[in-house]
Tab-separated table of C-alpha atoms in Angstrom:
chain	number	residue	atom	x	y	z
D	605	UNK	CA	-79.232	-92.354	91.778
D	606	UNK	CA	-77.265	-89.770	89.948
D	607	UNK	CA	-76.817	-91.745	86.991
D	608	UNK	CA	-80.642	-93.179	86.970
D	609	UNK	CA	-81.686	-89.406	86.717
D	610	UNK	CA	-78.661	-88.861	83.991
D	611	UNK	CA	-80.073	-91.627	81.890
D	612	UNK	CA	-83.981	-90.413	82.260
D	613	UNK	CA	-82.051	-86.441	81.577
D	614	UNK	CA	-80.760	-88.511	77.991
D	615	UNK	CA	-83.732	-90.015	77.362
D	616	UNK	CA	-86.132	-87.148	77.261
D	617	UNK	CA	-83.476	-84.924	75.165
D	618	UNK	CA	-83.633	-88.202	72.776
D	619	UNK	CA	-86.971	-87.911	72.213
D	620	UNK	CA	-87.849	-84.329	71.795
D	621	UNK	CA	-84.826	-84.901	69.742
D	622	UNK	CA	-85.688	-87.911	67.540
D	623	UNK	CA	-89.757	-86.196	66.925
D	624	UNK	CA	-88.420	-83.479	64.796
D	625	UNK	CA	-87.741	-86.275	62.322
D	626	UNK	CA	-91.615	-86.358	62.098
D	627	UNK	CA	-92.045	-82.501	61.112
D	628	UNK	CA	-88.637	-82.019	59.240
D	629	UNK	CA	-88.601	-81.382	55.535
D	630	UNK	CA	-87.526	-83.660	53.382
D	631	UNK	CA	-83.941	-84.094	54.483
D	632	UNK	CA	-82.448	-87.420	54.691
D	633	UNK	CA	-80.136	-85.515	57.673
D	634	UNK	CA	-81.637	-87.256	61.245
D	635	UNK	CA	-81.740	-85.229	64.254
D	636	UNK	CA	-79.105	-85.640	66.414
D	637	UNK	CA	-77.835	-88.526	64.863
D	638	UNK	CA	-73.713	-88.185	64.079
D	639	UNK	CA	-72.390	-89.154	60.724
D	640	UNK	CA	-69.958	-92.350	60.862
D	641	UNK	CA	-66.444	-92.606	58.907
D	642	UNK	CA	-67.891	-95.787	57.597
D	643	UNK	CA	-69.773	-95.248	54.429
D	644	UNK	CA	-71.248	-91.560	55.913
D	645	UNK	CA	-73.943	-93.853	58.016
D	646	UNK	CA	-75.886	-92.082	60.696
D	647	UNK	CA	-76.033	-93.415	63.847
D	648	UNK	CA	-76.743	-93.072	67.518
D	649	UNK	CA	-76.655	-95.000	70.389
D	650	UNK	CA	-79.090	-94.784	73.825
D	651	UNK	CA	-80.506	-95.502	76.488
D	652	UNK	CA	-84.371	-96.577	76.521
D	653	UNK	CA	-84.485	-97.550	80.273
D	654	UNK	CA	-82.040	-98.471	83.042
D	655	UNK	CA	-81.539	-101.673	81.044
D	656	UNK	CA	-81.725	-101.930	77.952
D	657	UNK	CA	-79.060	-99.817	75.428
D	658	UNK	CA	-80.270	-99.021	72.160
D	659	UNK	CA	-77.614	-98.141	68.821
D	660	UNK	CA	-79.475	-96.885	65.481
D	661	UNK	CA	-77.782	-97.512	62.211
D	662	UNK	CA	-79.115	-95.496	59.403
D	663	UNK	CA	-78.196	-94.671	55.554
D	664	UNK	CA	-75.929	-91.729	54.808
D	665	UNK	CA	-78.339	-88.690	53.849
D	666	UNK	CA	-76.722	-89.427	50.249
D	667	UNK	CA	-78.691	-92.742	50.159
D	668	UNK	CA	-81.345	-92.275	52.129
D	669	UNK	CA	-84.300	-91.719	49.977
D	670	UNK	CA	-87.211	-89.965	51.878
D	671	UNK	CA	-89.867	-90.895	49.275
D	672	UNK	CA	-89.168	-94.729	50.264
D	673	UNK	CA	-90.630	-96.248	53.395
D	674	UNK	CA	-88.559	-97.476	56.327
D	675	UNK	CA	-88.069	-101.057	57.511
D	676	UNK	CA	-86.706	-101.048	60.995
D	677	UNK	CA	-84.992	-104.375	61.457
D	678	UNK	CA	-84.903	-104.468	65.446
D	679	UNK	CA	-82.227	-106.524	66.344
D	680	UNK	CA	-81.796	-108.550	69.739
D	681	UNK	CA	-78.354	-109.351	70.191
D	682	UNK	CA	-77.237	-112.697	71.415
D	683	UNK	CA	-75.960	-113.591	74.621
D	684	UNK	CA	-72.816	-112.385	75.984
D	685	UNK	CA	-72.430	-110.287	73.428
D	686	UNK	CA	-72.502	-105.872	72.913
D	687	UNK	CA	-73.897	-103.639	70.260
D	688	UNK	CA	-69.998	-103.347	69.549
D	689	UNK	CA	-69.019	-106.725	68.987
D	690	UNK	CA	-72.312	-107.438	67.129
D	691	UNK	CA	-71.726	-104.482	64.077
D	692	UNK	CA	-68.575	-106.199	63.754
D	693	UNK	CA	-64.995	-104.641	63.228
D	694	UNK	CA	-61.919	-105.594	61.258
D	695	UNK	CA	-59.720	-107.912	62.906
D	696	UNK	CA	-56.363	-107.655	63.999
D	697	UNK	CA	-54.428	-109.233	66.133
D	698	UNK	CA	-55.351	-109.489	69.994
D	699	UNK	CA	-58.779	-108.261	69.072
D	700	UNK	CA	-61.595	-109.712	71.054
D	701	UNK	CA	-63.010	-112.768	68.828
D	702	UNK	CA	-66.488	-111.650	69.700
D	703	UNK	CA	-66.278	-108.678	67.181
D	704	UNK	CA	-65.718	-111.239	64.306
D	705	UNK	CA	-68.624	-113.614	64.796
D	706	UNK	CA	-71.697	-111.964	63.077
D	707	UNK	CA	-70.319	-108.410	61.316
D	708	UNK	CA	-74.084	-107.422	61.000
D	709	UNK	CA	-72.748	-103.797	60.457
D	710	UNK	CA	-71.040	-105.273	57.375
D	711	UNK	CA	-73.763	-107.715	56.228
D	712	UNK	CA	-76.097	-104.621	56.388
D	713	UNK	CA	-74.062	-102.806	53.917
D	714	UNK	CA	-74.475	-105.228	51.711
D	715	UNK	CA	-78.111	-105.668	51.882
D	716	UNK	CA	-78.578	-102.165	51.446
D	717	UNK	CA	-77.148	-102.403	48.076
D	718	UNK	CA	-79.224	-104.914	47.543
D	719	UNK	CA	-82.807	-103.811	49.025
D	720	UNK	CA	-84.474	-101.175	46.426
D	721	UNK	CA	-87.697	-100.692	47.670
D	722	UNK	CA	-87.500	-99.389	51.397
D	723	UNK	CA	-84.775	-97.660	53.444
D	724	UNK	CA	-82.698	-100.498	55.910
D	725	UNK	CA	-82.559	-98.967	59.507
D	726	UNK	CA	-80.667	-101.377	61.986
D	727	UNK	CA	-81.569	-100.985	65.714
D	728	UNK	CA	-79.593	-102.994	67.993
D	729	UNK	CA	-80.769	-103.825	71.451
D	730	UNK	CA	-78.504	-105.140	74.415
D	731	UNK	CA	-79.917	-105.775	77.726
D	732	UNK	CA	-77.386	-104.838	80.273
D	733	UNK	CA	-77.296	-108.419	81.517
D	734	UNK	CA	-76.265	-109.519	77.871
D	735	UNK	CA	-79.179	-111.811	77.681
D	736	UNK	CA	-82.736	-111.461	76.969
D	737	UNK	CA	-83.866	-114.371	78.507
D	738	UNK	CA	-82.541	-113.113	82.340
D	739	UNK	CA	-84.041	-109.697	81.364
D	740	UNK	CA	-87.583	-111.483	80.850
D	741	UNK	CA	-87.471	-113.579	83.339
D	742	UNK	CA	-86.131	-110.514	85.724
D	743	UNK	CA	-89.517	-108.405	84.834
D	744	UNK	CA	-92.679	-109.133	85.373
D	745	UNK	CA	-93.984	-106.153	82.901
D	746	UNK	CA	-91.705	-107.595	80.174
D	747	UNK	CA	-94.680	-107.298	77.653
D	748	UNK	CA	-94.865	-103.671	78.502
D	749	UNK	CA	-91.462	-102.758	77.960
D	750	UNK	CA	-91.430	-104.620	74.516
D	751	UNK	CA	-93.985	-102.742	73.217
D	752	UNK	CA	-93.237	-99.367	74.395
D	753	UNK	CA	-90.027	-100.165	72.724
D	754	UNK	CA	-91.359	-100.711	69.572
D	755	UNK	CA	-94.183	-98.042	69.802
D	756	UNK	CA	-91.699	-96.080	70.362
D	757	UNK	CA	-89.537	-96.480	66.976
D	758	UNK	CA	-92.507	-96.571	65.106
D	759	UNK	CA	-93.297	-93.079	66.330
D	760	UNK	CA	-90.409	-92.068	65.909
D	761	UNK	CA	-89.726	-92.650	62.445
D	762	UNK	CA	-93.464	-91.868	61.568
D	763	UNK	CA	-92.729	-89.669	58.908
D	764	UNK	CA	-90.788	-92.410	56.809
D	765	UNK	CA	-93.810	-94.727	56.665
D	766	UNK	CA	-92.117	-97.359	58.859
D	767	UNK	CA	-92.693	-100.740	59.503
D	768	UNK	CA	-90.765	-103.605	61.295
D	769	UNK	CA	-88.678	-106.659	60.821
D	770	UNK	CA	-88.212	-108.763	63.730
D	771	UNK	CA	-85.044	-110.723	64.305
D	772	UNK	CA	-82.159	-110.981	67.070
D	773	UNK	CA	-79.477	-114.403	67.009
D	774	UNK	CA	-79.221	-117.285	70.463
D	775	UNK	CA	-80.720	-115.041	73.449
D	776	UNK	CA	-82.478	-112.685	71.185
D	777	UNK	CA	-85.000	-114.595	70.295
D	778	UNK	CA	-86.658	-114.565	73.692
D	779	UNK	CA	-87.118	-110.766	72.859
D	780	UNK	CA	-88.735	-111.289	69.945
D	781	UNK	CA	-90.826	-113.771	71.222
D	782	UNK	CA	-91.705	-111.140	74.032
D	783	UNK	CA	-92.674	-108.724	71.126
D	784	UNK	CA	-95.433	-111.268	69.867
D	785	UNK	CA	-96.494	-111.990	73.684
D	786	UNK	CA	-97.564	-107.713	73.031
D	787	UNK	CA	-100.392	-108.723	71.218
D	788	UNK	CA	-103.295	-111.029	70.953
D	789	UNK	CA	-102.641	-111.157	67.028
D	790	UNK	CA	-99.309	-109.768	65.404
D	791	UNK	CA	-99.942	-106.403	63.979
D	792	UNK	CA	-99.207	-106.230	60.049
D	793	UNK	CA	-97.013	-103.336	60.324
D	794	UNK	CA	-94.430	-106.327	61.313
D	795	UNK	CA	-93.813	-107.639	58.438
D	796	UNK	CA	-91.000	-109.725	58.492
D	797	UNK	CA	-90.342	-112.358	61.237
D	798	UNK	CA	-86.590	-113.980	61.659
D	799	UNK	CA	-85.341	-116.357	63.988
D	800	UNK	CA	-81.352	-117.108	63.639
D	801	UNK	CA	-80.973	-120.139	65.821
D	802	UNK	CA	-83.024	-118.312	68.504
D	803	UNK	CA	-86.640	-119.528	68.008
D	804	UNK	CA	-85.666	-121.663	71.677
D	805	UNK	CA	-88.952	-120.542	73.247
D	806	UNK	CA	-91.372	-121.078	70.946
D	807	UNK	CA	-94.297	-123.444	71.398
D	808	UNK	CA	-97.931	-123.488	69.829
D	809	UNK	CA	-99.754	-120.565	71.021
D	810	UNK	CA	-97.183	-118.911	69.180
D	811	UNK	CA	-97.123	-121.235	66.115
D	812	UNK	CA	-101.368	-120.291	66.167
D	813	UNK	CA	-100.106	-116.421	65.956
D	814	UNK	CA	-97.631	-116.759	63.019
D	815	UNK	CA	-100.186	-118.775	61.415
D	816	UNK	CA	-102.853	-115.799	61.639
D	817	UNK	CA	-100.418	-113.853	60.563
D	818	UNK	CA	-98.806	-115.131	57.874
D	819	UNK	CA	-102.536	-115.545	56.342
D	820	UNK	CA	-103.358	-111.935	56.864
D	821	UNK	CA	-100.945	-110.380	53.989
D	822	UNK	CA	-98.700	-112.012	51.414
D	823	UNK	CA	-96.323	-109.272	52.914
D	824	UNK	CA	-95.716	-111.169	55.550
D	825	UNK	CA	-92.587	-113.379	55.758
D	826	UNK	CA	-90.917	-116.218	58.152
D	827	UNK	CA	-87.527	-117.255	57.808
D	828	UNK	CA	-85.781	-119.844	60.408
D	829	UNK	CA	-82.462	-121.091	60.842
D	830	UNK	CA	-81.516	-123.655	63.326
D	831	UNK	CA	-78.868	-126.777	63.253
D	832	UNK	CA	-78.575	-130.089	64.994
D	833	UNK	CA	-77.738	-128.723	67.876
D	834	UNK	CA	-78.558	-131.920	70.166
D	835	UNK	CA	-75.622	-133.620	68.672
D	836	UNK	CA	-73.371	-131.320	70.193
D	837	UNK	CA	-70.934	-132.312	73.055
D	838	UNK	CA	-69.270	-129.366	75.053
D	839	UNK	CA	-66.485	-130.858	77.733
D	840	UNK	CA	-68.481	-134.284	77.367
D	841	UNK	CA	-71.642	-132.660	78.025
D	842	UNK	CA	-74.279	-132.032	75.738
D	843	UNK	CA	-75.126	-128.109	75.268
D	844	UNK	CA	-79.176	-128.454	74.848
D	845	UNK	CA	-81.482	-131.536	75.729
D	846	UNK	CA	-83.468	-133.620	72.975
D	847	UNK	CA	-86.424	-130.895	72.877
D	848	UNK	CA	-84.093	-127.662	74.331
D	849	UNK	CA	-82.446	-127.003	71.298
D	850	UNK	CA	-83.298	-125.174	68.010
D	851	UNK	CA	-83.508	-128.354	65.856
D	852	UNK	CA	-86.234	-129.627	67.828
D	853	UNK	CA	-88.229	-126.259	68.164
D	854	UNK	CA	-87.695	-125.418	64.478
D	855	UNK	CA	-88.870	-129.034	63.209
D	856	UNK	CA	-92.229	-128.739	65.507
D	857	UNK	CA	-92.821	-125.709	64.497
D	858	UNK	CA	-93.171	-126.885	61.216
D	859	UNK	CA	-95.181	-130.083	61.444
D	860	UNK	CA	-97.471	-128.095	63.426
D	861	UNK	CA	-97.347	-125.361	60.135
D	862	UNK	CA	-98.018	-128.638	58.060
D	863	UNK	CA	-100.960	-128.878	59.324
D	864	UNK	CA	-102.326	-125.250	57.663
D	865	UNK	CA	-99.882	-124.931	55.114
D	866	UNK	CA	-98.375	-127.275	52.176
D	867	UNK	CA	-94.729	-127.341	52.219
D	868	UNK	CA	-91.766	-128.477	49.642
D	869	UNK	CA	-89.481	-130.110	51.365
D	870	UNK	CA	-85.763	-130.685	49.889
D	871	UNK	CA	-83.585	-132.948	51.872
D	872	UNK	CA	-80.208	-133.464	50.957
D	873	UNK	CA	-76.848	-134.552	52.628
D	874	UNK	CA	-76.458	-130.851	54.199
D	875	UNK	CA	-79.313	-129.411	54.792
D	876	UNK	CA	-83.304	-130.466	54.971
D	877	UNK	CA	-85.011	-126.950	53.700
D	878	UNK	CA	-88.860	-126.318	54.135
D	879	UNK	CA	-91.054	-124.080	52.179
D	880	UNK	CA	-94.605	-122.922	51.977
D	881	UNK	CA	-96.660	-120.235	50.616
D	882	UNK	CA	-94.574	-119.492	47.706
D	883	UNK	CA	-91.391	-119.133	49.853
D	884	UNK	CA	-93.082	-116.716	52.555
D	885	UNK	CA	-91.949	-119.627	54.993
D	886	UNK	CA	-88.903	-120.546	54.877
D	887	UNK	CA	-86.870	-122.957	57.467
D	888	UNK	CA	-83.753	-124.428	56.865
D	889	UNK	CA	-82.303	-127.109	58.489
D	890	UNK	CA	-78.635	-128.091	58.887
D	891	UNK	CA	-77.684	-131.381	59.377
D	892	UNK	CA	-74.186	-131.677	61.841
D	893	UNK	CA	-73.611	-135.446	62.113
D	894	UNK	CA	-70.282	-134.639	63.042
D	895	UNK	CA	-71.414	-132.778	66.371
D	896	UNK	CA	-70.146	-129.472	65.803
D	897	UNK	CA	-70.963	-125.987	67.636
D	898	UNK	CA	-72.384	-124.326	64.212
D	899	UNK	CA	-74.362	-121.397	66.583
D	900	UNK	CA	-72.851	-118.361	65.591
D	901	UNK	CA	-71.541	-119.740	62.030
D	902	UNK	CA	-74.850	-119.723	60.963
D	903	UNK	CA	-74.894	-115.711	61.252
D	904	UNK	CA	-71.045	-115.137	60.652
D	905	UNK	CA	-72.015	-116.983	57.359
D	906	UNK	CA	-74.573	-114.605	56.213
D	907	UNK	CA	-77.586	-115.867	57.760
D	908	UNK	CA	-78.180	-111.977	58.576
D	909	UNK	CA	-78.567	-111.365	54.705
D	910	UNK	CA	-80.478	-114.275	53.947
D	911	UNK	CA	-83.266	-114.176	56.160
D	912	UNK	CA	-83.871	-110.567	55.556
D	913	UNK	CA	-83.805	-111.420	51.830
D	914	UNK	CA	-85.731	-114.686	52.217
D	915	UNK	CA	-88.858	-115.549	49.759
């Protein structure tokens, strides 16, 4: 009980903190965020609820430029893994080989370098079970906490113009799919939608929403990853079933598209790559005739930096 009320103690310091960053001048210093030895980054790390651990990863003040908007990419981490071992660290020996599978603290500093037009703010979010799909299926009000999660970033970078990229790797995608479950049509302050290897729980009703969507605004961008995954043998037993996997999900998900949209299609040895509405959808397809486990490759590999770059 102590540290319940210790958390809800944090949390309401948090916020009273994090709303002065609506009525501050224009200082590209955050409230209450510390300054990191890597690259001067501002950052902070949370607790929303009981569950769910929040870490904010924001320019230095140097490069943060207040008359630019801010695109918070909310990221729902995979399973198994922490906020830690997701930003990524340099390797030595004995290390933990979880902190060298996706370096998204690393692929983020390169596509700030990259990104001109808006301000890149990371927020990671781990469920203390280390998977989003046990979190949803633990809470009946999962819809709830999703957007009060969201509503609540918004708010509190409301000064910065904000809006939101949705993304997360494996697991994560269940929370983003929990995010569009908030709303009977996805609002177009989300403006980019990513799904690396994670889009397992989609289906139609959802396909029906992205379409809506992605015909509201020609800001509005899909990018999917996924491999053969239903190749794969693990011990002699196959890790997802024909229609479990990524592969199948991404490639329905697409004919049903086909059905509103008119794609390109490039299929080659590698990799069969779909496109529509001049690149705004983009899935990509990797072939794995050879059966390998290519899950977390696909990030470790920059899939971070292209999806968020995609079209």
């Amino acid at each position: 009980m102590k540290f319940q009320n210790s958390i809800r103690i944090i949390l309401i310091v948090f916020s009273l903190s994090l709303s002065k960053i609506q009525n501050a001048q224009e200082s590209a210093n955050l409230p209450n965020f510390i300054i990191s030895p890597y690259l001067n980054e501002q950052i902070i790390t949370f607790y929303f609820n009981d569950e769910i651990r929040i870490h904010i990863n924001t320019p230095s003040p140097e490069s943060f430029d207040t008359n630019r908007p801010v695109g918070l990419v909310i990221f729902a981490l995979p399973n198994g893994n922490t906020i830690e071992q997701t930003v990524g660290k340099v390797i030595k020996e004995g290390t933990d080989w979880h902190y060298d599978i996706q370096n998204i603290g690393a692929q983020t500093r390169f596509l700030r370098k990259k990104i001109k037009d808006y301000n890149l703010i990371v927020v990671y979010l781990e469920a203390s079970s280390k998977s989003w799909p046990y979190w949803k299926s633990h809470h009946e009000n999962y819809i709830e906490i999703a957007k009060s999660i969201l509503d609540y970033l918004m708010d509190c970078f409301e000064k910065f113009n904000p809006f939101i990229i949705l993304t997360g790797h494996s697991g994560g995608g269940r929370f983003v799919f929990s995010c569009l479950d908030a709303y009977p049509e996805i609002p177009n302050n989300i403006k980019r939608i990513c799904f690396l290897d994670s889009d397992y729980g989609y289906n139609h009703s959802y396909g029906d929403k992205l379409i809506n969507w992605l015909n509201s605004s020609e800001d509005h961008f899909l990018s999917v990853l996924a491999y053969e995954d239903s190749l794969v043998l693990y011990n002699g037993k196959r890790i997802v079933s024909d229609t479990g996997g990524t592969w199948f999900r991404s490639r329905i998900m697409q004919r049903y598209f086909s059905k509103y949209f008119t794609f390109t299609t490039l299929d080659n040895v590698e990799f069969i790559k779909h496109f529509a509405l001049n690149n705004r959808i983009e899935i990509l397809l990797k072939k794995n005739p050879n059966g390998e486990i290519l899950h977390t490759i696909q990030v470790e590999r920059n899939g971070f930096i292209h999806t968020i770059l995609s079209g």
